[in-house]
CSV table of N, CA and C in Angstrom, one decimal:
chain,number,residue,atom,x,y,z
A,572,MET,N,146.2,-59.7,127.3
A,572,MET,CA,144.7,-59.9,128.0
A,572,MET,C,145.2,-61.0,129.0
A,573,ASP,N,144.3,-61.1,130.5
A,573,ASP,CA,144.0,-62.2,131.5
A,573,ASP,C,143.5,-63.5,131.5
A,574,ILE,N,142.6,-64.7,131.9
A,574,ILE,CA,141.5,-65.2,131.6
A,574,ILE,C,140.5,-64.3,132.7
A,575,ARG,N,140.7,-63.8,133.4
A,575,ARG,CA,139.9,-62.7,134.2
A,575,ARG,C,139.5,-62.3,133.2
A,576,GLU,N,140.3,-61.5,132.2
A,576,GLU,CA,139.6,-60.3,131.5
A,576,GLU,C,138.7,-61.0,130.5
A,577,ALA,N,139.0,-62.3,130.2
A,577,ALA,CA,138.5,-63.1,129.4
A,577,ALA,C,137.2,-63.6,129.2
A,578,GLN,N,137.3,-64.0,130.5
A,578,GLN,CA,136.1,-64.9,131.1
A,578,GLN,C,135.0,-63.6,131.1
A,579,SER,N,135.4,-62.6,132.2
A,579,SER,CA,134.3,-61.5,131.8
A,579,SER,C,133.7,-61.1,130.9
A,580,ALA,N,134.2,-60.5,129.7
A,580,ALA,CA,134.1,-60.3,128.8
A,580,ALA,C,132.9,-61.1,128.2
A,581,ALA,N,133.4,-62.3,128.0
A,581,ALA,CA,132.5,-63.5,127.7
A,581,ALA,C,131.5,-64.1,128.1
A,582,SER,N,131.4,-63.5,129.7
A,582,SER,CA,130.5,-63.8,130.5
A,582,SER,C,129.5,-62.6,130.1
A,583,GLU,N,129.6,-61.7,129.7
A,583,GLU,CA,129.0,-59.9,129.5
A,583,GLU,C,128.3,-60.7,128.2
A,584,LEU,N,129.1,-61.1,127.4
A,584,LEU,CA,128.5,-60.9,126.1
A,584,LEU,C,127.3,-62.1,125.4
A,585,LEU,N,128.0,-63.3,126.4
A,585,LEU,CA,126.6,-64.5,126.4
A,585,LEU,C,125.7,-63.9,126.7
A,586,GLN,N,125.6,-63.5,127.6
A,586,GLN,CA,124.0,-62.4,128.7
A,586,GLN,C,123.3,-61.4,128.0
A,587,GLN,N,123.9,-61.0,127.1
A,587,GLN,CA,123.4,-60.1,125.8
A,587,GLN,C,123.2,-61.2,124.2
A,588,ALA,N,123.8,-62.1,124.0
A,588,ALA,CA,123.3,-62.5,123.4
A,588,ALA,C,121.9,-63.7,123.1
A,589,LYS,N,122.3,-63.9,124.8
A,589,LYS,CA,120.8,-64.7,125.3
A,589,LYS,C,120.1,-63.6,125.3
A,590,ALA,N,119.9,-62.4,125.6
A,590,ALA,CA,119.1,-61.7,126.1
A,590,ALA,C,118.1,-60.4,124.8
A,591,GLN,N,119.1,-61.4,123.6
A,591,GLN,CA,118.5,-61.2,122.2
A,591,GLN,C,117.5,-62.0,121.3
A,592,GLY,N,118.0,-62.8,122.0
A,592,GLY,CA,117.7,-64.4,121.7
A,592,GLY,C,117.8,-65.0,120.4
A,593,ALA,N,119.5,-64.9,120.9
A,593,ALA,CA,120.7,-65.9,119.7
A,593,ALA,C,120.8,-66.5,120.3
A,594,THR,N,121.8,-67.7,118.5
A,594,THR,CA,121.2,-69.2,119.5
A,594,THR,C,123.0,-69.2,119.3
A,595,ALA,N,123.4,-68.8,119.0
A,595,ALA,CA,125.0,-69.1,119.7
A,595,ALA,C,125.7,-67.8,119.4
A,596,VAL,N,126.8,-68.2,120.1
A,596,VAL,CA,128.5,-67.4,120.6
A,596,VAL,C,129.5,-67.6,120.4
A,597,GLU,N,130.0,-66.7,119.6
A,597,GLU,CA,131.3,-67.3,119.3
A,597,GLU,C,132.9,-65.9,120.0
A,598,LEU,N,133.9,-66.1,120.4
A,598,LEU,CA,135.0,-65.0,120.8
A,598,LEU,C,135.5,-65.6,120.7
A,599,HIS,N,136.6,-64.2,120.3
A,599,HIS,CA,138.3,-65.0,120.0
A,599,HIS,C,138.3,-63.8,120.8
A,600,LEU,N,139.7,-63.5,121.6
A,600,LEU,CA,140.3,-62.4,122.7
A,600,LEU,C,141.6,-63.1,122.7
A,601,GLY,N,142.4,-62.5,121.4
A,601,GLY,CA,143.9,-63.0,121.6
A,601,GLY,C,144.1,-64.5,121.7
A,602,GLU,N,144.4,-64.9,122.9
A,602,GLU,CA,144.6,-66.7,122.7
A,602,GLU,C,143.6,-67.4,123.4
A,603,PHE,N,142.3,-66.7,124.1
A,603,PHE,CA,141.8,-67.3,124.3
A,603,PHE,C,140.4,-67.4,123.3
A,604,SER,N,139.4,-68.7,122.8
A,604,SER,CA,138.0,-68.4,122.3
A,604,SER,C,137.2,-69.4,122.9
A,605,PHE,N,136.3,-68.5,122.9
A,605,PHE,CA,135.0,-69.2,123.7
A,605,PHE,C,133.7,-69.1,123.3
A,606,LYS,N,133.6,-70.8,123.1
A,606,LYS,CA,132.4,-70.9,121.7
A,606,LYS,C,130.8,-71.7,122.3
A,607,ALA,N,129.2,-70.8,122.1
A,607,ALA,CA,128.7,-71.4,122.6
A,607,ALA,C,127.0,-71.5,121.8
A,608,GLU,N,126.9,-72.6,122.3
A,608,GLU,CA,125.1,-72.5,122.0
A,608,GLU,C,124.4,-73.0,122.2
A,609,PHE,N,123.1,-72.2,122.0
A,609,PHE,CA,121.7,-73.1,123.1
A,609,PHE,C,120.8,-72.4,122.5
A,610,ALA,N,119.5,-73.2,122.8
A,610,ALA,CA,118.2,-73.3,122.4
A,610,ALA,C,117.4,-72.0,122.1
A,611,PRO,N,116.5,-71.9,121.1
A,611,PRO,CA,116.0,-70.5,121.3
A,611,PRO,C,115.0,-70.6,122.2
A,612,PRO,N,114.5,-69.5,122.5
A,612,PRO,CA,113.2,-70.2,123.6
A,612,PRO,C,112.2,-70.6,123.0
A,613,VAL,N,111.3,-71.6,123.3
A,613,VAL,CA,110.4,-71.6,123.2
A,613,VAL,C,108.9,-71.5,123.5
A,614,PHE,N,108.1,-70.7,122.4
A,614,PHE,CA,107.2,-70.1,123.6
A,614,PHE,C,105.7,-71.2,122.8
A,615,ALA,N,104.9,-71.5,124.1
A,615,ALA,CA,103.7,-72.1,123.4
A,615,ALA,C,102.4,-71.8,122.8
A,616,VAL,N,101.7,-71.5,121.2
A,616,VAL,CA,100.6,-71.1,121.2
A,616,VAL,C,100.2,-72.0,121.2
A,617,PRO,N,98.9,-71.5,121.7
A,617,PRO,CA,97.0,-72.0,121.7
A,617,PRO,C,96.7,-72.5,120.4
A,618,ALA,N,96.2,-73.7,120.1
A,618,ALA,CA,95.7,-73.6,118.9
A,618,ALA,C,94.3,-72.8,118.3
A,619,ALA,N,94.0,-72.1,117.3
A,619,ALA,CA,92.7,-71.9,117.3
A,619,ALA,C,91.8,-72.7,116.7
A,620,ASP,N,92.6,-73.5,115.6
A,620,ASP,CA,91.0,-74.0,115.2
A,620,ASP,C,91.4,-75.9,116.4
A,621,ALA,N,91.7,-75.8,116.7
A,621,ALA,CA,91.4,-76.9,117.5
A,621,ALA,C,90.0,-77.4,118.2
A,622,ALA,N,89.7,-78.4,118.6
A,622,ALA,CA,88.6,-79.2,118.3
A,622,ALA,C,88.2,-79.1,119.5
A,623,PRO,N,87.1,-79.0,120.3
A,623,PRO,CA,87.3,-79.7,121.7
A,623,PRO,C,87.2,-80.6,121.8
A,624,VAL,N,87.9,-81.7,122.7
A,624,VAL,CA,88.3,-82.7,123.2
A,624,VAL,C,87.0,-83.2,123.8
A,625,PRO,N,85.8,-84.3,124.0
A,625,PRO,CA,84.5,-84.6,124.7
A,625,PRO,C,85.5,-85.2,125.8
A,626,LEU,N,85.0,-84.9,126.9
A,626,LEU,CA,85.4,-85.7,128.1
A,626,LEU,C,84.8,-87.4,128.2
A,627,ALA,N,85.0,-87.6,128.6
A,627,ALA,CA,84.8,-89.6,129.0
A,627,ALA,C,83.5,-88.9,130.2
A,628,ALA,N,83.3,-89.7,130.0
A,628,ALA,CA,81.9,-90.3,131.1
A,628,ALA,C,82.3,-90.7,132.3
A,629,PRO,N,82.5,-90.4,133.2
A,629,PRO,CA,82.6,-91.0,134.4
A,629,PRO,C,82.5,-91.9,134.8
A,630,GLN,N,83.6,-92.6,135.5
A,630,GLN,CA,83.1,-94.8,135.0
A,630,GLN,C,82.6,-94.8,136.7
A,631,PRO,N,81.7,-95.8,136.8
A,631,PRO,CA,80.6,-95.7,137.9
A,631,PRO,C,82.1,-96.7,139.2
A,632,ALA,N,81.8,-96.3,140.1
A,632,ALA,CA,82.7,-97.3,140.9
A,632,ALA,C,82.6,-98.4,141.0
A,633,PRO,N,83.5,-99.6,141.2
A,633,PRO,CA,83.0,-100.6,141.5
A,633,PRO,C,82.1,-101.0,142.6
A,634,ALA,N,82.0,-102.2,142.4
A,634,ALA,CA,80.5,-102.7,144.0
A,634,ALA,C,81.6,-103.1,144.6
A,635,ALA,N,83.0,-104.0,144.8
A,635,ALA,CA,83.3,-104.5,145.2
A,635,ALA,C,84.7,-103.7,145.5
A,636,GLU,N,85.4,-102.7,146.2
A,636,GLU,CA,86.5,-102.5,146.0
A,636,GLU,C,87.6,-103.6,146.5
A,637,GLU,N,88.9,-104.1,146.0
A,637,GLU,CA,90.2,-105.3,146.0
A,637,GLU,C,90.6,-104.8,147.2
A,638,PRO,N,90.7,-105.6,148.3
A,638,PRO,CA,91.8,-105.4,149.9
A,638,PRO,C,92.9,-105.1,149.2
A,639,ALA,N,92.5,-104.6,150.6
A,639,ALA,CA,94.3,-103.6,150.1
A,639,ALA,C,96.2,-104.4,150.8
A,640,ALA,N,96.5,-104.6,150.2
A,640,ALA,CA,97.6,-105.5,150.6
A,640,ALA,C,97.9,-105.2,152.5
A,641,PRO,N,98.0,-106.0,152.7
A,641,PRO,CA,98.2,-106.4,154.7
A,641,PRO,C,99.8,-105.2,155.3
A,642,THR,N,99.5,-104.7,155.9
A,642,THR,CA,100.2,-104.4,156.1
A,642,THR,C,101.6,-105.2,157.6
A,643,ILE,N,102.3,-104.6,157.4
A,643,ILE,CA,103.6,-105.7,158.0
A,643,ILE,C,103.8,-105.1,158.9
A,644,GLU,N,103.7,-104.6,160.5
A,644,GLU,CA,104.6,-104.2,161.6
A,644,GLU,C,105.8,-104.8,161.7
A,645,GLY,N,106.5,-104.0,161.9
A,645,GLY,CA,108.0,-104.0,162.4
A,645,GLY,C,108.5,-102.8,161.7
A,646,THR,N,109.8,-102.8,161.2
A,646,THR,CA,111.3,-101.9,161.0
A,646,THR,C,110.9,-101.9,159.2
A,647,PRO,N,110.2,-100.8,158.6
A,647,PRO,CA,110.6,-101.0,157.0
A,647,PRO,C,112.9,-101.1,157.1
A,648,VAL,N,113.0,-101.2,155.8
A,648,VAL,CA,113.8,-101.3,155.1
A,648,VAL,C,114.2,-100.7,154.0
A,649,PRO,N,114.6,-99.3,154.0
A,649,PRO,CA,114.5,-98.3,152.8
A,649,PRO,C,115.9,-98.5,152.0
A,650,SER,N,115.5,-97.7,150.8
A,650,SER,CA,117.0,-98.1,150.0
A,650,SER,C,117.1,-96.9,150.1
A,651,PRO,N,118.1,-96.4,150.6
A,651,PRO,CA,118.9,-95.5,150.1
A,651,PRO,C,118.7,-94.6,149.1
A,652,ILE,N,119.4,-95.4,147.9
A,652,ILE,CA,119.5,-94.5,146.5
A,652,ILE,C,118.6,-95.6,145.8
A,653,VAL,N,118.3,-94.9,144.6
A,653,VAL,CA,118.6,-95.7,143.6
A,653,VAL,C,119.2,-96.8,142.6
A,654,GLY,N,118.2,-98.3,142.3
A,654,GLY,CA,119.6,-98.7,141.5
A,654,GLY,C,118.0,-100.1,141.2
A,655,THR,N,119.6,-100.9,141.2
A,655,THR,CA,118.9,-102.5,141.0
A,655,THR,C,119.4,-103.8,142.1
A,656,TYR,N,118.3,-104.2,142.3
A,656,TYR,CA,118.7,-104.7,144.0
A,656,TYR,C,118.7,-106.3,143.6
A,657,TYR,N,120.1,-106.6,144.5
A,657,TYR,CA,120.2,-107.8,143.9
A,657,TYR,C,120.0,-108.9,145.5
A,658,SER,N,119.7,-109.8,145.7
A,658,SER,CA,119.3,-110.5,146.9
A,658,SER,C,121.1,-111.0,147.6
A,659,SER,N,121.5,-111.7,146.6
A,659,SER,CA,123.0,-112.5,146.6
A,659,SER,C,124.4,-111.5,146.3
A,660,PRO,N,125.3,-112.0,147.2
A,660,PRO,CA,127.0,-111.5,145.8
A,660,PRO,C,126.5,-111.8,145.0
A,661,SER,N,126.3,-112.4,144.0
A,661,SER,CA,126.2,-112.9,143.0
A,661,SER,C,125.7,-114.0,142.5
A,662,PRO,N,125.0,-114.3,141.0
A,662,PRO,CA,124.1,-115.4,140.8
A,662,PRO,C,124.4,-116.4,141.7
A,663,GLU,N,125.3,-117.2,141.1
A,663,GLU,CA,125.3,-118.5,142.2
A,663,GLU,C,125.2,-118.7,143.9
A,664,ASP,N,125.2,-117.8,144.4
A,664,ASP,CA,125.2,-117.8,145.7
A,664,ASP,C,123.6,-117.7,146.2
A,665,GLU,N,124.0,-118.0,147.1
A,665,GLU,CA,122.7,-117.8,148.1
A,665,GLU,C,122.0,-117.1,148.8
A,666,PRO,N,120.9,-115.8,148.8
A,666,PRO,CA,120.9,-115.0,149.1
A,666,PRO,C,120.6,-114.6,150.9
A,667,PHE,N,120.7,-113.0,150.8
A,667,PHE,CA,122.1,-112.8,152.2
A,667,PHE,C,120.8,-113.5,153.3
A,668,VAL,N,119.5,-113.0,153.0
A,668,VAL,CA,118.0,-113.8,154.0
A,668,VAL,C,117.3,-114.2,153.4
A,669,ALA,N,116.6,-114.5,153.5
A,669,ALA,CA,115.2,-115.2,153.3
A,669,ALA,C,113.5,-115.1,154.7
A,670,VAL,N,112.5,-115.1,154.0
A,670,VAL,CA,112.0,-114.7,155.6
A,670,VAL,C,111.7,-115.8,156.2
A,671,GLY,N,111.7,-115.3,157.0
A,671,GLY,CA,111.7,-115.9,158.0
A,671,GLY,C,113.0,-115.8,159.1
A,672,GLN,N,113.9,-115.4,158.7
A,672,GLN,CA,115.2,-115.5,159.1
A,672,GLN,C,115.7,-114.3,160.2
A,673,GLU,N,116.3,-114.8,160.9
A,673,GLU,CA,116.5,-113.9,162.4
A,673,GLU,C,118.0,-112.8,161.3
A,674,VAL,N,118.3,-111.9,161.8
A,674,VAL,CA,119.2,-110.6,161.3
A,674,VAL,C,119.4,-110.8,162.9
A,675,LYS,N,120.8,-109.5,163.0
A,675,LYS,CA,121.2,-108.7,163.9
A,675,LYS,C,121.6,-107.5,163.0
A,676,LYS,N,121.5,-106.6,164.2
A,676,LYS,CA,121.7,-105.1,163.7
A,676,LYS,C,123.3,-105.3,163.0
A,677,GLY,N,122.9,-104.9,161.9
A,677,GLY,CA,124.1,-104.5,160.4
A,677,GLY,C,124.4,-105.5,159.9
A,678,ASP,N,123.8,-106.7,160.1
A,678,ASP,CA,123.6,-107.0,158.9
A,678,ASP,C,123.9,-107.6,157.1
A,679,VAL,N,124.0,-108.0,156.6
A,679,VAL,CA,123.8,-107.1,155.5
A,679,VAL,C,122.7,-108.4,154.5
A,680,LEU,N,121.9,-107.1,154.3
A,680,LEU,CA,120.4,-108.1,154.3
A,680,LEU,C,120.6,-108.0,152.7
A,681,CYS,N,121.0,-107.1,152.1
A,681,CYS,CA,120.8,-107.3,149.9
A,681,CYS,C,121.4,-106.2,149.6
A,682,ILE,N,121.8,-106.4,148.4
A,682,ILE,CA,122.9,-105.1,147.3
A,682,ILE,C,121.8,-104.2,146.7
A,683,VAL,N,122.2,-102.9,146.8
A,683,VAL,CA,121.8,-102.3,145.4
A,683,VAL,C,123.0,-102.0,144.5
A,684,GLU,N,122.5,-101.8,143.7
A,684,GLU,CA,123.6,-101.5,142.5
A,684,GLU,C,123.3,-100.3,141.9
A,685,ALA,N,124.3,-98.9,142.1
A,685,ALA,CA,123.8,-97.7,141.0
A,685,ALA,C,125.6,-97.5,141.0
A,686,MET,N,125.0,-97.4,138.8
A,686,MET,CA,126.3,-96.8,138.4
A,686,MET,C,127.1,-97.7,138.3
A,687,LYS,N,127.3,-98.8,138.8
A,687,LYS,CA,128.5,-100.4,138.6
A,687,LYS,C,129.3,-99.9,140.0
A,688,MET,N,128.1,-99.7,140.9
A,688,MET,CA,128.6,-99.5,142.1
A,688,MET,C,128.1,-100.3,143.3
A,689,LEU,N,128.3,-101.5,144.0
A,689,LEU,CA,127.6,-102.6,145.1
A,689,LEU,C,127.5,-101.6,146.2
A,690,ASN,N,126.0,-101.5,146.9
A,690,ASN,CA,126.1,-100.6,147.9
A,690,ASN,C,125.6,-101.9,148.9
A,691,GLU,N,125.9,-101.8,149.9
A,691,GLU,CA,125.6,-103.1,150.9
A,691,GLU,C,124.0,-102.8,151.6
A,692,ILE,N,123.0,-103.0,151.7
A,692,ILE,CA,121.9,-102.4,152.8
A,692,ILE,C,122.7,-103.7,153.9
A,693,GLN,N,122.2,-103.1,155.4
A,693,GLN,CA,122.5,-103.1,156.6
A,693,GLN,C,121.4,-103.4,157.4
A,694,SER,N,120.8,-104.1,158.1
A,694,SER,CA,119.9,-103.8,159.0
A,694,SER,C,119.9,-103.0,159.8
A,695,PRO,N,119.2,-102.2,160.5
A,695,PRO,CA,118.9,-101.1,161.1
A,695,PRO,C,118.2,-101.4,162.2
A,696,CYS,N,118.0,-102.9,163.2
A,696,CYS,CA,118.2,-103.4,163.9
A,696,CYS,C,118.1,-105.3,163.9
A,697,ASP,N,117.3,-105.5,165.1
A,697,ASP,CA,117.8,-106.7,165.4
A,697,ASP,C,115.7,-107.6,164.7
A,698,GLY,N,116.1,-108.4,164.9
A,698,GLY,CA,114.7,-109.3,164.8
A,698,GLY,C,114.4,-110.2,163.5
A,699,LYS,N,113.8,-110.4,162.7
A,699,LYS,CA,113.3,-111.6,162.1
A,699,LYS,C,112.5,-110.6,160.8
A,700,VAL,N,113.6,-111.0,159.5
A,700,VAL,CA,113.1,-110.6,158.1
A,700,VAL,C,111.5,-111.2,158.1
A,701,ALA,N,110.7,-110.1,158.0
A,701,ALA,CA,108.9,-110.8,157.8
A,701,ALA,C,108.8,-111.0,156.3
A,702,ARG,N,108.8,-109.9,155.6
A,702,ARG,CA,108.8,-109.4,154.5
A,702,ARG,C,110.1,-108.8,153.2
A,703,ILE,N,110.3,-110.0,152.4
A,703,ILE,CA,110.5,-109.1,150.8
A,703,ILE,C,110.0,-108.7,150.1
A,704,TYR,N,110.3,-107.4,150.1
A,704,TYR,CA,109.4,-106.9,148.6
A,704,TYR,C,109.7,-107.0,147.1
A,705,LEU,N,110.8,-107.4,147.1
A,705,LEU,CA,111.3,-107.4,145.3
A,705,LEU,C,112.3,-108.2,145.1
A,706,GLN,N,112.1,-108.7,144.1
A,706,GLN,CA,112.6,-110.1,143.3
A,706,GLN,C,114.4,-109.2,143.1
A,707,ASN,N,115.3,-110.6,142.8
A,707,ASN,CA,116.2,-110.3,142.2
A,707,ASN,C,116.2,-109.6,141.0
A,708,GLY,N,117.3,-108.2,140.6
A,708,GLY,CA,117.4,-107.4,139.6
A,708,GLY,C,116.6,-106.6,139.4
A,709,GLU,N,115.3,-106.5,140.1
A,709,GLU,CA,114.0,-105.0,140.1
A,709,GLU,C,115.1,-104.0,140.7
A,710,LEU,N,114.4,-102.6,139.8
A,710,LEU,CA,114.7,-101.8,139.8
A,710,LEU,C,114.3,-101.7,141.7
A,711,VAL,N,115.0,-100.2,142.2
A,711,VAL,CA,113.9,-99.5,143.4
A,711,VAL,C,114.4,-98.7,143.5
A,712,GLU,N,113.8,-97.6,144.0
A,712,GLU,CA,113.6,-96.1,144.2
A,712,GLU,C,114.4,-95.8,145.9
A,713,PHE,N,114.4,-94.5,145.1
A,713,PHE,CA,115.0,-94.1,146.1
A,713,PHE,C,114.1,-94.1,147.6
A,714,GLY,N,113.8,-94.5,148.9
A,714,GLY,CA,113.1,-94.5,149.9
A,714,GLY,C,111.9,-95.7,149.8
A,715,GLN,N,112.1,-96.0,148.8
A,715,GLN,CA,110.8,-97.7,148.8
A,715,GLN,C,111.7,-98.8,149.7
A,716,THR,N,110.5,-99.5,150.1
A,716,THR,CA,110.8,-100.1,151.4
A,716,THR,C,110.9,-100.7,150.3
A,717,VAL,N,112.3,-102.1,151.5
A,717,VAL,CA,112.8,-102.9,150.2
A,717,VAL,C,112.2,-104.4,151.4
A,718,MET,N,112.7,-104.5,152.2
A,718,MET,CA,111.7,-105.3,153.7
A,718,MET,C,111.0,-104.8,154.9
A,719,VAL,N,110.6,-105.7,155.6
A,719,VAL,CA,110.4,-105.6,156.6
A,719,VAL,C,110.7,-106.2,157.4
A,720,ILE,N,111.7,-106.0,158.8
A,720,ILE,CA,111.7,-106.7,159.8
A,720,ILE,C,111.2,-106.8,161.1
A,721,GLN,N,110.4,-107.5,161.9
A,721,GLN,CA,110.1,-107.4,163.1
A,721,GLN,C,110.7,-107.4,164.4
């Protein structure tokens, strides 16, 4: 028996086992062995004796709304990945940029570390750093604005 025949037999057995609700499959075909374990299907069953949960009364709207954070016009610099924001190449070094500093297109603005890889975030345009939204060591999400350049 060659590997293709063994793969075909294992695949067919796995499909049949899942269809019948099995939680494990083991197959020995000559020199080939195959073993798979998977969780049984879970079905949600509504509780028959559950007491209804009272809903909270709606809260009145506050009299004065908090002012929204002022929007800063300019070019937002988003994070291209999820990771940890670093403003300098090492803790002892000065930050790459500071608010009010002039930058040129391609200048390194910060580093985002993801999976032990350090990714330099470069300026998309010439201008002045208007605002930096993160502190050193904070987590940053994909697409989250790191800073704004005017």
